[in-house]
PDB file of C-alpha atoms and ligand atoms in Angstrom:
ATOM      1  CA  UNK A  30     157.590  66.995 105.083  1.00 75.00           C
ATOM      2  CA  UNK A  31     155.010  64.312 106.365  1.00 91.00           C
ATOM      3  CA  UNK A  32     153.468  62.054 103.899  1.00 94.00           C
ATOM      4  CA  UNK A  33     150.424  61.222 107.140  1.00 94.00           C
ATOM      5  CA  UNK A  34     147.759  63.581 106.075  1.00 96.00           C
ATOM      6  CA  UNK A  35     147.853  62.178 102.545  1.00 97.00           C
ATOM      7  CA  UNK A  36     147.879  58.729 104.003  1.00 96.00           C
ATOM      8  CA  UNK A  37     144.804  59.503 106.601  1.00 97.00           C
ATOM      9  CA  UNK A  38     143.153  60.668 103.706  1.00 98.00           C
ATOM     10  CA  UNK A  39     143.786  57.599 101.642  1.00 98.00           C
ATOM     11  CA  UNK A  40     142.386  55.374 104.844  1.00 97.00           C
ATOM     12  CA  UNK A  41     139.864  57.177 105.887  1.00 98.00           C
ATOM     13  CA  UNK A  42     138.062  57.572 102.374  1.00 98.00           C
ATOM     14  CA  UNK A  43     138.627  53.884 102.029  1.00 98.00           C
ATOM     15  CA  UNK A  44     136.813  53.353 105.029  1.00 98.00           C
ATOM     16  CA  UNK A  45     133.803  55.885 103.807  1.00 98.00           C
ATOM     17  CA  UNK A  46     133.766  53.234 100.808  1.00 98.00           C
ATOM     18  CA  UNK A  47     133.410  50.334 102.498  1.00 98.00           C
ATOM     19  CA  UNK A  48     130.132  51.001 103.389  1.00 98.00           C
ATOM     20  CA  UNK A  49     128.857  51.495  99.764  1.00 98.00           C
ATOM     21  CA  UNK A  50     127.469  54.804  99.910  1.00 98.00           C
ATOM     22  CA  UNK A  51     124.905  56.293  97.298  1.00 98.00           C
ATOM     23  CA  UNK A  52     127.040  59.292  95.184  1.00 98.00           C
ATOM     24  CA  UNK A  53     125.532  62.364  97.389  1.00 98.00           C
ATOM     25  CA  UNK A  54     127.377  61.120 100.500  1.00 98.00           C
ATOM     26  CA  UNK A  55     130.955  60.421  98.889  1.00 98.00           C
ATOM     27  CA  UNK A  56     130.603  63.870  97.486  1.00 98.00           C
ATOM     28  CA  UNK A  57     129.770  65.508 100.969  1.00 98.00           C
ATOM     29  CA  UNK A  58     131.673  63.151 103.516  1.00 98.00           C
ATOM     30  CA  UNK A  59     134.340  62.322 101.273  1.00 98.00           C
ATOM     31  CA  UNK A  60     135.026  66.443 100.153  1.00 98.00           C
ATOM     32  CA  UNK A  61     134.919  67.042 103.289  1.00 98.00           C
ATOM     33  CA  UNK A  62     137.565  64.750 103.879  1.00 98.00           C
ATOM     34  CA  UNK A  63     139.568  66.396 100.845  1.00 98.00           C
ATOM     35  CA  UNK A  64     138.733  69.876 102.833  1.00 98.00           C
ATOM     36  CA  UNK A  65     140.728  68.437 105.795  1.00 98.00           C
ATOM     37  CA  UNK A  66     143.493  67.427 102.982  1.00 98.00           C
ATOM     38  CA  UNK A  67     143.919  70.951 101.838  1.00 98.00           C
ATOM     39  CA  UNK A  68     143.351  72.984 104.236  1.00 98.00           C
ATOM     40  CA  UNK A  69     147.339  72.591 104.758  1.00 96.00           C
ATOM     41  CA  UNK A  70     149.660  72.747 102.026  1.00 97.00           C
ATOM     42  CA  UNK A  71     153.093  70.760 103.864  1.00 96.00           C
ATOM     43  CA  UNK A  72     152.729  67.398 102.654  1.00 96.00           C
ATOM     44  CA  UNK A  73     152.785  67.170  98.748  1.00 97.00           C
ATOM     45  CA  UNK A  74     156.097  65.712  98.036  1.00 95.00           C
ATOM     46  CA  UNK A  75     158.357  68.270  95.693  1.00 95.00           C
ATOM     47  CA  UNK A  76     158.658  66.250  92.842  1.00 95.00           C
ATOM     48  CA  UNK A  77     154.990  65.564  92.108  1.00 96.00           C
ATOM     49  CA  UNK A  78     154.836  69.793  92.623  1.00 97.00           C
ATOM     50  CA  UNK A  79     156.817  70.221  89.286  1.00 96.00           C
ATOM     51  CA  UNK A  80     154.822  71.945  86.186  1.00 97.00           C
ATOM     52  CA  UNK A  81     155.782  71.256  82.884  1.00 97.00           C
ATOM     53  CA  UNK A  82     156.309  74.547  80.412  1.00 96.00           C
ATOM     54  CA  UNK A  83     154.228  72.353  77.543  1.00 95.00           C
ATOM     55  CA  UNK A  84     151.242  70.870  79.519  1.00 95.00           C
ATOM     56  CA  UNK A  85     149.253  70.402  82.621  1.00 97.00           C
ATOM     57  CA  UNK A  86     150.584  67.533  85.285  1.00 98.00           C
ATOM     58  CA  UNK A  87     148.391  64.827  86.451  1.00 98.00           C
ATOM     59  CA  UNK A  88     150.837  62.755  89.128  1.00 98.00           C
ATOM     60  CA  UNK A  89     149.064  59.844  90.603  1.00 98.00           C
ATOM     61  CA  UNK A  90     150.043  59.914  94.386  1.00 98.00           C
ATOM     62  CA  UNK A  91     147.592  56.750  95.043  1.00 97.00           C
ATOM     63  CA  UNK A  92     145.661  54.290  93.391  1.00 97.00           C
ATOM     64  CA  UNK A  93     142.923  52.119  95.540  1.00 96.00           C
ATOM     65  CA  UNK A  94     144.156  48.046  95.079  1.00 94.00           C
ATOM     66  CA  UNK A  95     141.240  47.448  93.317  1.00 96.00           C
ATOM     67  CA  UNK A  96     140.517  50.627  91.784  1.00 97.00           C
ATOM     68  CA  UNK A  97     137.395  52.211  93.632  1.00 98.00           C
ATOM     69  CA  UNK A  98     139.921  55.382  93.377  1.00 98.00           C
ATOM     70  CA  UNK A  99     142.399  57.460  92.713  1.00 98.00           C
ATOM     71  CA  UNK A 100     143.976  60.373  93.791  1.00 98.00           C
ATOM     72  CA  UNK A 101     145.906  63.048  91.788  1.00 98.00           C
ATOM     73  CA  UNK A 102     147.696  66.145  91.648  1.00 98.00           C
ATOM     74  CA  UNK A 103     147.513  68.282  89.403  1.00 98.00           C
ATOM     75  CA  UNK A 104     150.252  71.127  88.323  1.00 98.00           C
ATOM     76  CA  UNK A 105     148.885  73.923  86.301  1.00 98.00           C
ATOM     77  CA  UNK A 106     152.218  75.855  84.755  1.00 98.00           C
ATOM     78  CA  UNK A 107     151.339  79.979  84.505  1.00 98.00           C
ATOM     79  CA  UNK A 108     148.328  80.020  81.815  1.00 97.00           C
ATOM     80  CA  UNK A 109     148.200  76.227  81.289  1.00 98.00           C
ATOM     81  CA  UNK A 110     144.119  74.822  80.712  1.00 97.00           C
ATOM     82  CA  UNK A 111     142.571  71.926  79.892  1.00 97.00           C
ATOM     83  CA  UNK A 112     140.108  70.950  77.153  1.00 97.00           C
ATOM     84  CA  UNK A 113     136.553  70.552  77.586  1.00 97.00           C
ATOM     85  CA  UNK A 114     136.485  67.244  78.966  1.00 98.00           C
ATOM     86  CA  UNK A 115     134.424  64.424  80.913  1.00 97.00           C
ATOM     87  CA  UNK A 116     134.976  62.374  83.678  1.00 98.00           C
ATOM     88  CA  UNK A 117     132.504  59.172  83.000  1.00 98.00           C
ATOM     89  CA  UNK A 118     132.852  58.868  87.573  1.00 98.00           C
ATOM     90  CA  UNK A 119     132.504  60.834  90.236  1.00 98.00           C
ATOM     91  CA  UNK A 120     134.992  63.839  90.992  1.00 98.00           C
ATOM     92  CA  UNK A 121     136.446  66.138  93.937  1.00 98.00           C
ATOM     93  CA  UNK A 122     138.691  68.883  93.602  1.00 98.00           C
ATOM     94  CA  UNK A 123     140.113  70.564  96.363  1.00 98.00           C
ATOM     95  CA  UNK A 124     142.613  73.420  95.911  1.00 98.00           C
ATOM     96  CA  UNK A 125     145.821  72.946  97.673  1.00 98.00           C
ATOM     97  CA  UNK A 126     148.156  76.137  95.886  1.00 98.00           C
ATOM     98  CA  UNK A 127     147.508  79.291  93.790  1.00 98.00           C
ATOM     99  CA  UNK A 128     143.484  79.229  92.392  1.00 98.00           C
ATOM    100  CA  UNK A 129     141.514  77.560  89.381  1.00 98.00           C
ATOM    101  CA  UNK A 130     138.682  78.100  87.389  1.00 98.00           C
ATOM    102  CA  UNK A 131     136.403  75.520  86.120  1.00 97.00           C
ATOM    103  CA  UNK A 132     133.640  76.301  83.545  1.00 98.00           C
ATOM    104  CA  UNK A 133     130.839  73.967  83.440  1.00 97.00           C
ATOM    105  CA  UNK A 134     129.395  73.571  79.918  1.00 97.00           C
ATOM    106  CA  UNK A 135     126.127  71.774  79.058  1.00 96.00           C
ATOM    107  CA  UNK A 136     126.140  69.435  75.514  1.00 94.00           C
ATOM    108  CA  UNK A 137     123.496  69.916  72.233  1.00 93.00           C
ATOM    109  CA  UNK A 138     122.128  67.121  70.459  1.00 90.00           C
ATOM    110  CA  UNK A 139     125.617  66.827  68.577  1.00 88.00           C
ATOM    111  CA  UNK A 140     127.699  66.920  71.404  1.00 88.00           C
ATOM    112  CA  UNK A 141     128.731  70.010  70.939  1.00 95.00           C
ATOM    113  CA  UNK A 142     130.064  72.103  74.452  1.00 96.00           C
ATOM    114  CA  UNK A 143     128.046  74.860  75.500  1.00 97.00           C
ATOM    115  CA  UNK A 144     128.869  76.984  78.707  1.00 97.00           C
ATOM    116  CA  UNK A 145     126.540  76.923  81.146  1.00 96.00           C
ATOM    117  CA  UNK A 146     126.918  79.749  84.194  1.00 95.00           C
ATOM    118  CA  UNK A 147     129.472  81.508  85.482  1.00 96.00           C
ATOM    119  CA  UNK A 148     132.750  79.794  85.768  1.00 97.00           C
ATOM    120  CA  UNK A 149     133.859  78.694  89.439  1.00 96.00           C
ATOM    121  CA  UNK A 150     137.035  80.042  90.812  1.00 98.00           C
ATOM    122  CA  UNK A 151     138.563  77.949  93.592  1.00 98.00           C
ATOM    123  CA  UNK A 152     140.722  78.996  96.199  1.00 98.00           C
ATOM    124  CA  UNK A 153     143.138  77.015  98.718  1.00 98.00           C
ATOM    125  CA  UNK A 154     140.836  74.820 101.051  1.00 98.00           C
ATOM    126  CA  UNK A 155     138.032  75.263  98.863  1.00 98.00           C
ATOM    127  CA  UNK A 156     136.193  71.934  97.186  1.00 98.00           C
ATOM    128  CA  UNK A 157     134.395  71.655  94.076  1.00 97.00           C
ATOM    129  CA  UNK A 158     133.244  68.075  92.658  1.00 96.00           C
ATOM    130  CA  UNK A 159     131.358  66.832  89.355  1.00 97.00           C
ATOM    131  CA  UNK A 160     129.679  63.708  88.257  1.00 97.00           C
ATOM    132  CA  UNK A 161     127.422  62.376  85.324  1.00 97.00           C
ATOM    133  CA  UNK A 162     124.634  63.491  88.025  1.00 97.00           C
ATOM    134  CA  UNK A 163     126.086  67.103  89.027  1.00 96.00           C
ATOM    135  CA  UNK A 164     127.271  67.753  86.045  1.00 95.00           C
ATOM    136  CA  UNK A 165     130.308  66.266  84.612  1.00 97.00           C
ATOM    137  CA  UNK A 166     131.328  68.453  81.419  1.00 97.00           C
ATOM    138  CA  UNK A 167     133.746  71.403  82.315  1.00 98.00           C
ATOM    139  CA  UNK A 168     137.140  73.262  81.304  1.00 97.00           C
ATOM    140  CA  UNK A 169     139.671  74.285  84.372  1.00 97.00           C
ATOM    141  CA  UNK A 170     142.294  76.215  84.001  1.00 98.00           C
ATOM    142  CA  UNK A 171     145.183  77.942  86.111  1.00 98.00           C
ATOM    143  CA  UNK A 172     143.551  80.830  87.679  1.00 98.00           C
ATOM    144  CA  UNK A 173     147.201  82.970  87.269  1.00 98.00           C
ATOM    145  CA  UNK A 174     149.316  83.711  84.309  1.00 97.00           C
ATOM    146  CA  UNK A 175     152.782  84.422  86.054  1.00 97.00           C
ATOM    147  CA  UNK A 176     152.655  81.251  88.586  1.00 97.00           C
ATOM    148  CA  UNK A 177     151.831  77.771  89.536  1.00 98.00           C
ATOM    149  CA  UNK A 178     148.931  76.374  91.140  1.00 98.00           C
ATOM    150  CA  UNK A 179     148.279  73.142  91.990  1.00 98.00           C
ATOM    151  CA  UNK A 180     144.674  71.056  92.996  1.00 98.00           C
ATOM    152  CA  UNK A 181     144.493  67.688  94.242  1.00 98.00           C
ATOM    153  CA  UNK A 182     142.153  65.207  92.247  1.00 98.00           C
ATOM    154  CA  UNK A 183     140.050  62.520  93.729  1.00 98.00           C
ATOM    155  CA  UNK A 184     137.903  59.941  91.188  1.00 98.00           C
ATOM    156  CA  UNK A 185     136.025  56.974  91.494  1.00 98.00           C
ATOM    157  CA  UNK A 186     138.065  55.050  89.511  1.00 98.00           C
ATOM    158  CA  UNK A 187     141.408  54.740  88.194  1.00 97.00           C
ATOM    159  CA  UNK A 188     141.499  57.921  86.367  1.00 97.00           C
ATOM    160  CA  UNK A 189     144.246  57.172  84.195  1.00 97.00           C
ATOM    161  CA  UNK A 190     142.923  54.439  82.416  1.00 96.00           C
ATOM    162  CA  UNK A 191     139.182  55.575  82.048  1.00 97.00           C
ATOM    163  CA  UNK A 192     137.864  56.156  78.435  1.00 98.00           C
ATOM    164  CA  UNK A 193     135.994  59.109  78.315  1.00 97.00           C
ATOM    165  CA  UNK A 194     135.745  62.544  76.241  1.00 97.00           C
ATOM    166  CA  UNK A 195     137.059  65.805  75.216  1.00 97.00           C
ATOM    167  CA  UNK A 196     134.703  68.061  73.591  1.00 97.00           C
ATOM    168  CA  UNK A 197     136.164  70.211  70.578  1.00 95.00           C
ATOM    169  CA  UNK A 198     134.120  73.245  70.315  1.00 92.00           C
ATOM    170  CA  UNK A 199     132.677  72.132  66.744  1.00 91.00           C
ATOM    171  CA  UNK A 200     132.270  68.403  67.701  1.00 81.00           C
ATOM    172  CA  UNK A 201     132.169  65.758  67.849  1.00 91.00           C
ATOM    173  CA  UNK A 202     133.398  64.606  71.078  1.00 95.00           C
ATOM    174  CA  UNK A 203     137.077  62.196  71.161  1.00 96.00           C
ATOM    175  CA  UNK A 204     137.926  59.491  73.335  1.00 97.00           C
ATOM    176  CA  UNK A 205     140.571  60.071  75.420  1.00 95.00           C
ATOM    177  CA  UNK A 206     142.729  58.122  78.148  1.00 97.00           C
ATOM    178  CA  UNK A 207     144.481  60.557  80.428  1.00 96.00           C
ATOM    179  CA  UNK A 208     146.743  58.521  82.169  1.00 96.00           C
ATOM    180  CA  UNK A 209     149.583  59.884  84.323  1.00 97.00           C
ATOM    181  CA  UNK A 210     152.666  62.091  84.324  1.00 96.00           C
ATOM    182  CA  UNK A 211     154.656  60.212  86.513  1.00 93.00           C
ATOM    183  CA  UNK A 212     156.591  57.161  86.706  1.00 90.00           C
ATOM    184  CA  UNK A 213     156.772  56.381  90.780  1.00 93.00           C
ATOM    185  CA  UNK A 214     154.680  57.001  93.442  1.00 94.00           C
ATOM    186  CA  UNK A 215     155.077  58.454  96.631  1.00 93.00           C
ATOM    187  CA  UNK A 216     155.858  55.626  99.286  1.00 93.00           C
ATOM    188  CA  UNK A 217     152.775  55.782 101.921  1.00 92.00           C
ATOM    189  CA  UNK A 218     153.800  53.028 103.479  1.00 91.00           C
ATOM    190  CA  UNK A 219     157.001  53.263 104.904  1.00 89.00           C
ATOM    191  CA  UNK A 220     156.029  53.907 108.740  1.00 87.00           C
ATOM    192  CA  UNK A 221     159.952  54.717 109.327  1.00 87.00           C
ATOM    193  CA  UNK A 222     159.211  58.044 108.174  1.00 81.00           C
ATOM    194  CA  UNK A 223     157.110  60.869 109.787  1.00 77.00           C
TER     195      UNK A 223
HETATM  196 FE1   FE B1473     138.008  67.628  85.121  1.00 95.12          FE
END
């Protein structure tokens, strides 16, 4: 197992944010970047692969030094979901293992979650990404009841320490801080190894 792509990912979407780009081109050059990062599923590290039988995973496999980003992977156990929730940045999801669905939902004046369209089912390779411009407001879950699946998470921000919102069906909305699963990160930087 080869930690590279995950690394040339990490580099190269650094680079695309060195150059300040307006929102529409991170979510088109950098998912396209993400594309290239899941369009092979050898290089996610086994122990950030692990589901949990009570909840969701969120492993943080790299955090930007000064927090333009972050990426993520997420570990759906058979059935697992998330709440309605928010992201307050910008968001790509690309689907490394197994498939997800992610229901966009639109708010009322109370902040109360409404869907809004069909839900989006995501299959390896395949990128999705939300914003407070394209829509920011959904509910993913694991596509399968009887196995894992796992998507990997990029934000523009530290992900784990943003406040932002979950959105009970009857309102109103809660803050919430997701952080992160894990205690240690996967070591990028140690050119000894592959
Ligand atoms: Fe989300």
């Amino acid at each position: 197992m080869s930690l590279s792509p995950l690394r040339d990912f990490v580099t190269a979407l650094g680079r695309l944010l060195d150059e300040r780009p307006p929102e529409p081109r991170i979510l088109d050059e950098g998912g396209a970047l993400l594309a290239r990062l899941v369009a092979r599923d050898d290089w996610l590290p086994d122990w950030l692969a692990v589901p949990d039988p009570a909840r969701y995973q969120q492993f943080l496999l790299h955090a930007d030094s000064t927090e333009r980003f972050s990426v993520v992977s997420f570990v759906w156990g058979p059935g697992q979901a998330t709440p309605v929730h928010d992201h307050t940045v910008w968001g790509l999801i690309g689907m490394l293992r197994g498939a997800e669905y992610s229901q966009p939902y639109t708010l009322d004046t109370q902040g109360r979650p409404h869907e809004s369209g069909p839900p989006v089912r995501l299959e390896p390779g395949q990128v999705e990404h939300v914003s407070p411009t394209v829509g920011d407001v959904h509910r993913v879950r694991n596509a399968y009841d009887d196995r894992v699946s796992i998507s990997i998470h990029v934000y523009g921000a530290n992900i784990g320490g943003v406040h932002r919102h979950t959105y009970p069906p009857e309102g109103p909305p809660k803050a919430f801080v997701s952080g992160y699963s894990n205690t240690a990160l996967p070591n990028l930087w140690d050119r000894s190894r592959p």
